[in-house]
Tab-separated table of C-alpha atoms and ligand atoms in Angstrom:
chain	number	residue	atom	x	y	z
U	1	MET	CA	159.376	110.620	43.510
U	2	ARG	CA	157.601	112.566	40.948
U	3	GLY	CA	154.810	112.026	38.464
U	4	LYS	CA	151.159	111.704	37.897
U	5	VAL	CA	148.892	108.995	38.864
U	6	PHE	CA	145.435	107.706	37.849
U	7	LEU	CA	144.005	105.477	40.673
U	8	PRO	CA	141.319	102.685	40.423
U	9	GLY	CA	137.888	103.714	41.266
U	10	ASP	CA	136.616	104.179	44.560
U	11	LYS	CA	135.980	100.690	46.410
U	12	SER	CA	133.271	102.077	48.421
U	13	ILE	CA	131.565	103.752	45.466
U	14	ALA	CA	131.967	100.938	43.342
U	15	HIS	CA	130.207	98.549	45.662
U	16	ARG	CA	127.296	100.482	45.642
U	17	ALA	CA	127.055	100.967	42.097
U	18	ILE	CA	127.373	97.305	41.333
U	19	ILE	CA	124.586	96.559	43.976
U	20	LEU	CA	122.159	99.661	42.982
U	21	SER	CA	122.397	98.643	38.979
U	22	ALA	CA	121.748	94.858	39.981
U	23	LEU	CA	118.506	96.468	41.495
U	24	ALA	CA	117.150	98.371	38.748
U	25	LYS	CA	115.653	96.866	35.906
U	26	ALA	CA	117.858	98.292	33.003
U	27	LYS	CA	121.438	98.097	31.685
U	28	THR	CA	123.996	100.350	33.617
U	29	ASN	CA	127.235	100.943	32.243
U	30	LEU	CA	130.024	101.459	34.936
U	31	LYS	CA	133.214	102.976	34.221
U	32	ASN	CA	136.699	103.087	35.815
U	33	ILE	CA	135.427	99.940	38.062
U	34	PRO	CA	138.269	98.997	40.272
U	35	LEU	CA	139.510	95.471	39.884
U	36	ASN	CA	140.366	94.481	43.476
U	37	THR	CA	139.115	91.321	45.216
U	38	ASP	CA	136.523	93.071	47.261
U	39	CYS	CA	134.596	94.221	44.140
U	40	LEU	CA	135.200	91.324	42.168
U	41	ALA	CA	133.542	89.532	45.398
U	42	THR	CA	130.374	91.793	44.791
U	43	ILE	CA	130.149	91.012	41.026
U	44	ALA	CA	130.359	87.325	41.817
U	45	VAL	CA	127.929	87.226	44.518
U	46	PHE	CA	125.113	89.229	42.141
U	47	ARG	CA	125.949	87.024	39.584
U	48	LYS	CA	125.063	84.127	41.742
U	49	LEU	CA	121.773	86.003	42.357
U	50	GLY	CA	120.994	85.883	38.660
U	51	VAL	CA	122.106	89.176	37.691
U	52	LYS	CA	124.125	89.436	34.250
U	53	ILE	CA	127.166	91.369	34.670
U	54	LYS	CA	129.803	91.880	31.514
U	55	LEU	CA	133.312	92.857	32.965
U	56	ASN	CA	135.770	94.110	30.435
U	57	LYS	CA	139.080	94.117	32.503
U	58	ALA	CA	141.078	95.746	30.073
U	59	SER	CA	138.786	98.941	30.000
U	60	CYS	CA	137.768	98.601	33.561
U	61	ARG	CA	134.120	99.025	32.270
U	62	ALA	CA	131.310	96.690	33.645
U	63	THR	CA	127.826	96.439	31.886
U	64	VAL	CA	125.335	95.307	34.713
U	65	SER	CA	121.883	94.072	33.190
U	66	GLY	CA	119.766	94.777	36.405
U	67	ARG	CA	116.574	92.505	37.549
U	68	GLY	CA	114.674	94.907	39.494
U	69	LEU	CA	114.073	95.314	43.335
U	70	PHE	CA	112.178	92.101	43.154
U	71	GLY	CA	114.090	89.906	40.289
U	72	LEU	CA	116.741	88.292	42.172
U	73	ASN	CA	116.935	84.452	42.351
U	74	ALA	CA	117.324	82.397	45.310
U	75	PRO	CA	120.862	81.257	45.148
U	76	LYS	CA	121.910	77.595	44.603
U	77	GLY	CA	124.261	76.932	47.531
U	78	ALA	CA	125.853	79.235	49.716
U	79	LEU	CA	127.013	82.772	48.743
U	80	TYR	CA	130.869	83.224	49.239
U	81	ILE	CA	131.679	86.790	50.227
U	82	LYS	CA	135.444	86.079	50.800
U	83	ASP	CA	136.733	88.857	53.101
U	84	SER	CA	134.837	91.872	51.811
U	85	GLY	CA	133.135	93.552	54.772
U	86	THR	CA	130.955	95.925	52.879
U	87	THR	CA	129.867	93.374	50.357
U	88	PHE	CA	128.822	91.382	53.319
U	89	ARG	CA	126.888	93.955	55.471
U	90	LEU	CA	125.264	95.725	52.388
U	91	LEU	CA	124.160	92.499	51.053
U	92	LEU	CA	122.354	91.426	54.275
U	93	GLY	CA	120.358	94.550	53.757
U	94	VAL	CA	119.267	93.734	50.291
U	95	LEU	CA	118.532	89.738	51.329
U	96	ALA	CA	116.589	91.239	54.204
U	97	GLY	CA	114.071	92.371	51.515
U	98	GLN	CA	113.797	89.085	49.295
U	99	ASP	CA	111.509	86.381	50.215
U	100	PHE	CA	114.104	83.639	50.029
U	101	LYS	CA	116.682	81.821	52.119
U	102	ALA	CA	120.136	82.561	51.354
U	103	ARG	CA	123.442	81.374	53.359
U	104	LEU	CA	126.500	83.831	53.533
U	105	MET	CA	129.911	82.505	54.133
U	106	ALA	CA	133.039	84.679	54.839
U	107	GLY	CA	137.210	84.087	54.378
U	108	PRO	CA	138.994	83.861	57.276
U	109	SER	CA	139.647	87.506	58.251
U	110	LEU	CA	135.865	88.559	57.761
U	111	SER	CA	134.599	85.459	59.557
U	112	ARG	CA	136.299	86.919	62.700
U	113	ARG	CA	134.507	90.675	62.456
U	114	PRO	CA	131.295	91.714	64.213
U	115	MET	CA	127.813	91.118	62.246
U	116	LEU	CA	125.346	91.758	64.991
U	117	ARG	CA	125.631	95.719	64.240
U	118	ALA	CA	124.250	95.020	60.909
U	119	ILE	CA	122.069	92.254	61.694
U	120	LYS	CA	120.066	93.978	64.860
U	121	PRO	CA	118.176	96.366	62.850
U	122	LEU	CA	117.630	94.051	60.132
U	123	ARG	CA	115.981	91.750	62.668
U	124	LEU	CA	113.989	94.555	63.944
U	125	MET	CA	112.602	95.202	60.469
U	126	GLY	CA	111.368	91.797	60.362
U	127	ALA	CA	114.070	89.574	58.706
U	128	ALA	CA	114.887	86.211	59.893
U	129	ILE	CA	118.499	85.919	60.634
U	130	LYS	CA	120.719	83.410	62.201
U	131	ALA	CA	124.547	83.720	62.657
U	132	ARG	CA	127.435	82.191	64.562
U	133	ALA	CA	126.964	83.604	68.251
U	134	ILE	CA	130.001	83.842	70.412
U	135	LYS	CA	129.543	85.597	73.801
U	136	LYS	CA	127.329	88.873	72.914
U	137	GLU	CA	128.461	89.015	69.286
U	138	GLU	CA	127.530	87.376	66.154
U	139	TYR	CA	129.845	86.610	63.123
U	140	PRO	CA	129.486	84.963	59.616
U	141	PRO	CA	128.312	82.555	58.276
U	142	VAL	CA	124.865	83.820	58.618
U	143	MET	CA	121.485	82.433	57.186
U	144	ILE	CA	118.985	85.019	56.319
U	145	HIS	CA	115.175	84.744	55.381
U	146	GLY	CA	113.947	88.112	54.353
U	147	GLY	CA	110.760	89.462	53.139
U	148	ASN	CA	107.831	91.484	54.301
U	149	LEU	CA	109.589	94.146	56.283
U	150	ASN	CA	108.442	96.972	58.257
U	151	ALA	CA	110.045	100.596	58.441
U	152	ILE	CA	111.746	101.258	61.623
U	153	ASN	CA	113.109	104.473	63.467
U	154	TYR	CA	116.835	103.272	64.349
U	155	LYS	CA	119.622	105.246	65.977
U	156	ILE	CA	122.735	103.494	65.154
U	157	PRO	CA	125.070	102.852	68.050
U	158	VAL	CA	128.554	102.952	66.530
U	159	PRO	CA	129.280	105.150	63.327
U	160	SER	CA	129.460	102.864	60.406
U	161	ALA	CA	128.494	103.508	56.725
U	162	GLN	CA	128.121	99.872	56.206
U	163	VAL	CA	125.378	99.609	58.904
U	164	LYS	CA	123.750	102.642	57.718
U	165	SER	CA	123.770	101.305	54.039
U	166	ALA	CA	122.415	97.925	54.939
U	167	ILE	CA	119.227	99.464	56.706
U	168	LEU	CA	118.888	101.840	53.771
U	169	LEU	CA	118.674	99.159	51.187
U	170	ALA	CA	116.449	97.274	53.586
U	171	GLY	CA	114.289	100.149	53.917
U	172	LEU	CA	113.432	100.072	50.151
U	173	TYR	CA	111.734	96.943	50.592
U	174	ALA	CA	109.886	98.281	53.862
U	175	LYS	CA	106.360	99.306	54.425
U	176	GLY	CA	106.320	103.149	55.104
U	177	LYS	CA	109.368	105.330	56.230
U	178	THR	CA	112.579	104.159	57.588
U	179	LYS	CA	114.402	106.718	59.523
U	180	ILE	CA	118.339	106.355	60.663
U	181	ILE	CA	119.850	108.638	62.985
U	182	GLU	CA	123.738	108.387	62.825
U	183	PRO	CA	125.751	109.332	66.137
U	184	LEU	CA	128.344	110.891	63.704
U	185	LYS	CA	127.930	111.281	60.074
U	186	THR	CA	129.735	108.899	57.751
U	187	ARG	CA	130.328	108.677	53.996
U	188	ASP	CA	127.234	109.177	52.186
U	189	HIS	CA	127.730	107.224	49.020
U	190	THR	CA	124.875	105.301	49.562
U	191	GLU	CA	122.515	108.119	50.087
U	192	ARG	CA	123.997	109.927	46.657
U	193	MET	CA	123.697	106.571	44.952
U	194	LEU	CA	119.936	105.996	45.931
U	195	LYS	CA	118.894	109.617	45.109
U	196	LEU	CA	120.772	109.200	41.640
U	197	PHE	CA	118.623	105.890	41.216
U	198	LYS	CA	115.782	107.944	41.950
U	199	ALA	CA	114.718	106.539	45.259
U	200	ASN	CA	112.660	108.746	47.873
U	201	LEU	CA	115.308	109.413	50.163
U	202	LYS	CA	115.947	112.758	52.778
U	203	THR	CA	118.689	113.894	54.796
U	204	GLN	CA	118.541	116.561	57.213
U	205	GLY	CA	121.593	116.633	59.586
U	206	LYS	CA	122.316	113.341	61.007
U	207	SER	CA	119.130	111.598	60.269
U	208	ILE	CA	118.147	109.952	56.854
U	209	THR	CA	114.599	109.125	55.891
U	210	VAL	CA	113.978	106.391	52.889
U	211	SER	CA	110.757	104.969	51.561
U	212	GLY	CA	109.911	101.640	50.814
U	213	ALA	CA	110.274	101.570	46.674
U	214	LYS	CA	108.510	99.626	43.769
U	215	LYS	CA	111.485	100.138	41.569
U	216	LEU	CA	114.951	101.957	41.071
U	217	ILE	CA	115.816	103.845	37.939
U	218	SER	CA	119.249	103.514	36.482
U	219	PRO	CA	121.058	106.741	35.238
U	220	GLY	CA	122.150	104.626	32.168
U	221	ALA	CA	126.034	105.363	33.007
U	222	LEU	CA	128.047	106.162	35.770
U	223	TYR	CA	131.860	107.245	36.394
U	224	ILE	CA	133.556	105.951	39.547
U	225	PRO	CA	135.961	108.580	40.591
U	226	GLY	CA	139.442	107.328	41.915
U	227	ASP	CA	139.635	106.044	45.498
U	228	ILE	CA	141.035	108.521	47.982
U	229	SER	CA	141.418	105.662	50.319
U	230	SER	CA	144.290	104.589	47.674
U	231	ALA	CA	145.344	108.168	46.945
U	232	ALA	CA	146.278	108.587	50.939
U	233	PHE	CA	149.115	106.495	50.418
U	234	PHE	CA	150.704	108.765	47.702
U	235	MET	CA	149.652	112.051	49.722
U	236	VAL	CA	151.875	110.901	52.609
U	237	ALA	CA	154.418	109.394	50.427
U	238	ALA	CA	154.650	112.756	48.434
U	239	SER	CA	154.534	114.794	51.982
U	240	ILE	CA	157.531	112.801	53.778
U	241	ILE	CA	159.700	111.801	50.962
U	242	PRO	CA	162.166	114.779	50.248
U	243	GLY	CA	161.833	116.623	46.687
U	244	ALA	CA	158.665	114.618	45.770
U	245	LYS	CA	155.944	116.100	43.725
U	246	ILE	CA	152.761	114.208	42.578
U	247	LEU	CA	149.715	114.748	40.917
U	248	ILE	CA	146.750	112.439	41.695
U	249	LYS	CA	144.101	112.758	39.097
U	250	ASN	CA	140.241	112.317	39.437
U	251	VAL	CA	140.020	111.749	43.025
U	252	SER	CA	136.692	111.135	44.983
U	253	LEU	CA	136.120	113.851	47.572
U	254	ASN	CA	132.913	112.681	49.088
U	255	PRO	CA	132.640	115.025	52.083
U	256	GLY	CA	132.776	112.037	54.436
U	257	ARG	CA	135.936	110.960	53.022
U	258	VAL	CA	138.111	114.067	53.048
U	259	GLY	CA	139.306	113.722	56.560
U	260	ILE	CA	142.774	112.897	55.414
U	261	ILE	CA	143.188	116.133	53.407
U	262	LYS	CA	142.108	118.296	56.128
U	263	ALA	CA	144.206	116.214	58.558
U	264	LEU	CA	147.538	116.652	55.989
U	265	LYS	CA	146.842	120.445	55.611
U	266	ARG	CA	146.705	120.700	59.499
U	267	MET	CA	149.938	119.110	59.557
U	268	GLY	CA	151.477	121.722	57.257
U	269	ALA	CA	151.314	119.088	53.983
U	270	ALA	CA	151.973	121.044	50.763
U	271	LEU	CA	148.643	119.996	49.212
U	272	LYS	CA	146.292	121.543	46.746
U	273	ILE	CA	142.858	120.465	45.279
U	274	GLU	CA	142.806	121.359	41.486
U	275	ASN	CA	139.952	120.992	38.869
U	276	SER	CA	137.274	120.345	41.371
U	277	LYS	CA	134.019	119.395	40.284
U	278	LEU	CA	131.142	119.125	42.612
U	279	LYS	CA	129.392	116.499	40.748
U	280	THR	CA	130.222	113.910	38.547
U	281	GLN	CA	127.946	111.439	36.625
U	282	GLY	CA	127.813	109.317	39.959
U	283	ASN	CA	126.596	112.192	42.110
U	284	GLU	CA	130.085	112.451	43.826
U	285	PRO	CA	132.403	115.331	43.880
U	286	MET	CA	135.934	114.855	42.357
U	287	GLY	CA	139.066	116.599	41.812
U	288	ASP	CA	142.993	116.593	41.295
U	289	ILE	CA	145.372	116.446	44.413
U	290	LEU	CA	148.803	118.194	43.933
U	291	VAL	CA	151.070	117.045	46.690
U	292	LYS	CA	154.611	118.260	47.294
U	293	SER	CA	157.102	117.641	49.966
U	294	SER	CA	157.141	119.511	53.032
U	295	CYS	CA	158.077	119.413	56.946
U	296	LEU	CA	155.111	118.120	58.760
U	297	ARG	CA	154.187	118.934	62.490
U	298	GLY	CA	152.276	116.785	64.839
U	299	ILE	CA	148.711	116.869	65.053
U	300	LYS	CA	145.431	115.866	67.286
U	301	ILE	CA	142.608	113.986	65.633
U	302	GLY	CA	139.394	114.419	67.485
U	303	ARG	CA	137.076	111.438	68.087
U	304	LYS	CA	134.653	113.039	65.819
U	305	GLU	CA	136.854	113.172	63.004
U	306	VAL	CA	137.581	109.471	63.246
U	307	PRO	CA	135.003	108.512	60.843
U	308	SER	CA	136.114	110.675	57.841
U	309	LEU	CA	139.217	109.254	57.873
U	310	ILE	CA	138.944	105.804	59.362
U	311	ASP	CA	140.665	103.931	56.764
U	312	GLU	CA	143.256	106.380	56.450
U	313	LEU	CA	144.400	106.201	60.155
U	314	PRO	CA	147.451	103.586	59.369
U	315	ILE	CA	149.126	105.538	56.661
U	316	LEU	CA	148.513	108.982	58.931
U	317	MET	CA	150.539	107.081	61.728
U	318	VAL	CA	153.428	106.761	59.363
U	319	ALA	CA	152.794	110.563	58.640
U	320	ALA	CA	153.031	111.113	62.553
U	321	CYS	CA	156.238	109.390	62.686
U	322	PHE	CA	158.114	111.935	60.207
U	323	ALA	CA	156.187	115.013	61.847
U	324	LYS	CA	157.786	117.374	64.268
U	325	GLY	CA	156.265	116.844	67.768
U	326	LYS	CA	153.356	114.956	69.272
U	327	SER	CA	150.401	113.355	67.524
U	328	ILE	CA	147.173	112.083	69.281
U	329	PHE	CA	144.715	110.021	67.429
U	330	ALA	CA	141.485	109.887	69.818
U	331	GLY	CA	138.701	107.342	70.160
U	332	VAL	CA	140.136	104.965	67.431
U	333	GLY	CA	138.739	101.654	68.931
U	334	GLU	CA	137.043	100.594	65.916
U	335	LEU	CA	140.482	100.040	64.154
U	336	ARG	CA	140.697	96.854	66.405
U	337	VAL	CA	137.734	95.388	64.163
U	338	LYS	CA	138.962	96.201	60.449
U	339	GLU	CA	140.672	93.344	58.530
U	340	THR	CA	143.402	93.004	61.185
U	341	ASP	CA	143.283	94.652	64.547
U	342	ARG	CA	145.142	97.792	62.915
U	343	ILE	CA	146.099	99.319	66.337
U	344	LYS	CA	148.047	96.458	66.899
U	345	SER	CA	149.563	95.860	63.383
U	346	MET	CA	150.435	99.484	63.274
U	347	LEU	CA	151.995	99.678	66.903
U	348	VAL	CA	153.827	96.641	66.474
U	349	ASN	CA	155.342	97.475	62.989
U	350	LEU	CA	156.275	101.028	63.769
U	351	ALA	CA	157.690	100.488	66.986
U	352	LYS	CA	160.358	97.703	65.133
U	353	MET	CA	160.856	100.809	62.979
U	354	GLY	CA	162.001	102.757	66.002
U	355	ALA	CA	158.888	104.883	66.471
U	356	LYS	CA	157.579	105.855	69.899
U	357	ILE	CA	154.059	104.834	69.649
U	358	ARG	CA	151.725	104.188	72.432
U	359	VAL	CA	148.009	103.470	73.197
U	360	VAL	CA	146.389	105.030	76.027
U	361	LYS	CA	143.109	103.936	77.239
U	362	SER	CA	141.007	107.007	79.037
U	363	GLY	CA	137.109	107.163	79.431
U	364	GLY	CA	136.289	103.757	77.695
U	365	GLN	CA	138.216	105.289	74.558
U	366	GLU	CA	141.422	104.067	72.923
U	367	ASN	CA	143.997	106.715	71.689
U	368	ILE	CA	147.271	106.652	69.941
U	369	ILE	CA	149.864	108.676	70.698
U	370	ILE	CA	152.940	109.191	68.627
U	371	GLN	CA	156.089	111.160	69.246
U	372	GLY	CA	157.596	112.334	66.012
U	373	ALA	CA	161.251	111.931	65.401
U	374	LYS	CA	161.440	112.705	61.678
U	375	VAL	CA	163.163	109.295	61.084
U	376	LEU	CA	162.422	105.620	60.931
U	377	TYR	CA	164.960	102.622	60.761
U	378	SER	CA	164.553	99.814	58.712
U	379	ALA	CA	163.326	96.485	60.124
U	380	ARG	CA	161.412	93.146	59.235
U	381	VAL	CA	157.774	93.760	59.350
U	382	SER	CA	154.207	92.231	58.488
U	383	SER	CA	151.135	93.082	56.990
U	384	PHE	CA	149.326	90.874	59.232
U	385	GLY	CA	147.083	89.993	56.387
U	386	ASP	CA	145.765	93.755	56.090
U	387	HIS	CA	145.904	95.446	52.788
U	388	ARG	CA	145.900	99.103	54.466
U	389	THR	CA	148.742	98.113	56.923
U	390	ALA	CA	150.917	96.285	53.966
U	391	MET	CA	150.769	99.403	52.027
U	392	SER	CA	151.326	101.817	55.021
U	393	MET	CA	154.557	99.979	55.641
U	394	VAL	CA	155.744	99.856	52.170
U	395	ILE	CA	155.520	103.949	52.457
U	396	ALA	CA	157.132	103.839	55.752
U	397	GLY	CA	159.817	101.500	54.434
U	398	LEU	CA	160.378	103.959	51.506
U	399	ALA	CA	160.908	106.983	53.659
U	400	ALA	CA	163.064	104.970	56.223
U	401	ARG	CA	166.877	104.463	56.449
U	402	GLY	CA	167.544	101.197	55.032
U	403	LYS	CA	166.003	98.198	53.440
U	404	THR	CA	162.722	97.209	55.174
U	405	ARG	CA	161.226	94.070	54.082
U	406	ILE	CA	157.389	93.586	54.535
U	407	ASP	CA	156.111	90.017	54.616
U	408	ASP	CA	152.732	88.968	53.309
U	409	ILE	CA	151.785	91.481	50.898
U	410	SER	CA	149.498	89.802	48.471
U	411	CYS	CA	146.741	91.220	50.826
U	412	ILE	CA	146.961	94.394	48.891
U	413	ASN	CA	144.964	92.927	46.340
U	414	LYS	CA	141.863	93.512	48.248
U	415	SER	CA	141.666	96.802	47.516
U	416	PHE	CA	144.612	97.961	44.931
U	417	PRO	CA	146.340	95.584	42.876
U	418	GLY	CA	148.205	97.921	41.050
U	419	PHE	CA	149.627	99.457	44.030
U	420	LEU	CA	153.595	98.641	43.792
U	421	THR	CA	153.313	99.212	39.776
U	422	THR	CA	151.775	102.983	40.279
U	423	LEU	CA	154.474	103.457	42.807
U	424	LYS	CA	157.331	102.605	41.017
U	425	SER	CA	155.948	104.400	37.982
U	426	LEU	CA	157.039	107.435	39.772
U	427	ASN	CA	160.537	106.557	39.467
U	428	ILE	CA	160.956	105.758	43.001
U	429	TYR	CA	163.663	103.210	42.492
U	430	LYS	CA	165.534	104.965	39.594
L	1	LIG	C1	132.842	101.371	54.181
L	1	LIG	C2	132.844	101.949	55.389
L	1	LIG	C3	133.972	101.685	56.853
L	1	LIG	C4	135.147	101.475	56.197
L	1	LIG	C5	135.130	100.505	55.049
L	1	LIG	C6	134.297	100.659	53.761
L	1	LIG	C7	131.959	101.449	53.273
L	1	LIG	O1	133.342	100.619	57.343
L	1	LIG	O2	136.136	101.326	57.019
L	1	LIG	O3	136.512	100.393	54.567
L	1	LIG	O4	131.859	101.123	52.106
L	1	LIG	O5	130.759	101.581	53.696
L	1	LIG	P1	132.394	100.674	58.769
L	1	LIG	O6	131.044	100.765	58.108
L	1	LIG	O7	132.686	99.638	59.518
L	1	LIG	O8	132.723	101.860	59.561
């Protein structure tokens, strides 16, 4: 497994780039836009709100003709968000600021994911929001009528960049200064991009303050670096497949996302960052990652580290199966409310392949324990409809003995449509 890969643009950054470009009254050229179904859902929704977006799929470029903070149109009919959680929660923040009614519908997996965490602070700011309530939680579809918002001081109970971003976006429309305190620091793409678009935003430790704004100013163009969450599959593959050497170009190295690099290094991975740039055109750090095959050892991931590698936990579990000794992943309960219950999907799949993996509850926290055995055996496994479970199992299958069958893999398109083609380009089947 040898070669060089260029990855599609970072999904989290791309959502924010499309949204803020739509809210600035100018043209913004976006380069390296990923063509996954989540980002296409964001594009479709803003088109429905009256924003002209020209997408050139061949060159992965988009030109967004923004309408300004107050220029969105009331949508005709419901807004269909598909299964993109980031689109849904961030859009709630934008719509909280609009003096019109909108109805947000979601696909089957997103309809099962909790929305109250984003709805609650937006209600406190003054938005009228109705959602499907079951017991103490609220789910899509959501009806929202925004406008006339007040600033709030809000302590977020569960670490979530999506919730933080929804409040920051609503904060642009509020009278006064909105202050957020995070329990643990999460990815700060929204903060970086708001600064790039000249919003009045200040961060101090775990607190962020944003002032109500009259307008955003577009930087004109911005480049979206490669997605570190997609890179993670290649980092682990190169680490556990004997003789491998892969160079992954132009990867986003946001401090809130590099947990996977730190974890793999602690496991003994032969991983080096090259050509690192502190800031790109999009106000994000970026670099190349060179990974070579190595002997991994078990690791303890602490609860506080989880937000920095939340999406990479499934593939890290695969790495732990091929490591020497025990690995502990502490406080990973949030995995239960991703596209699928990722604790269950990974536990069922990896156990089928012979992994010694279990979940232990202690002090209201869920921990995963894996006893590495440096080997997995082929099996028939499933994606459970979740893109990151699917890609993790493809890598597990490559490193395992025998032929592994992974069912229901079309979900990979949610974040990385070219995953299998890129993997094959590394001559793995030759
Ligand atoms: C994201 C935040 C995380 C992450 C998701 C993308 C974002 O979700 O799991 O894939 O772009 O802000 P939470 O905010 O729910 O932790």
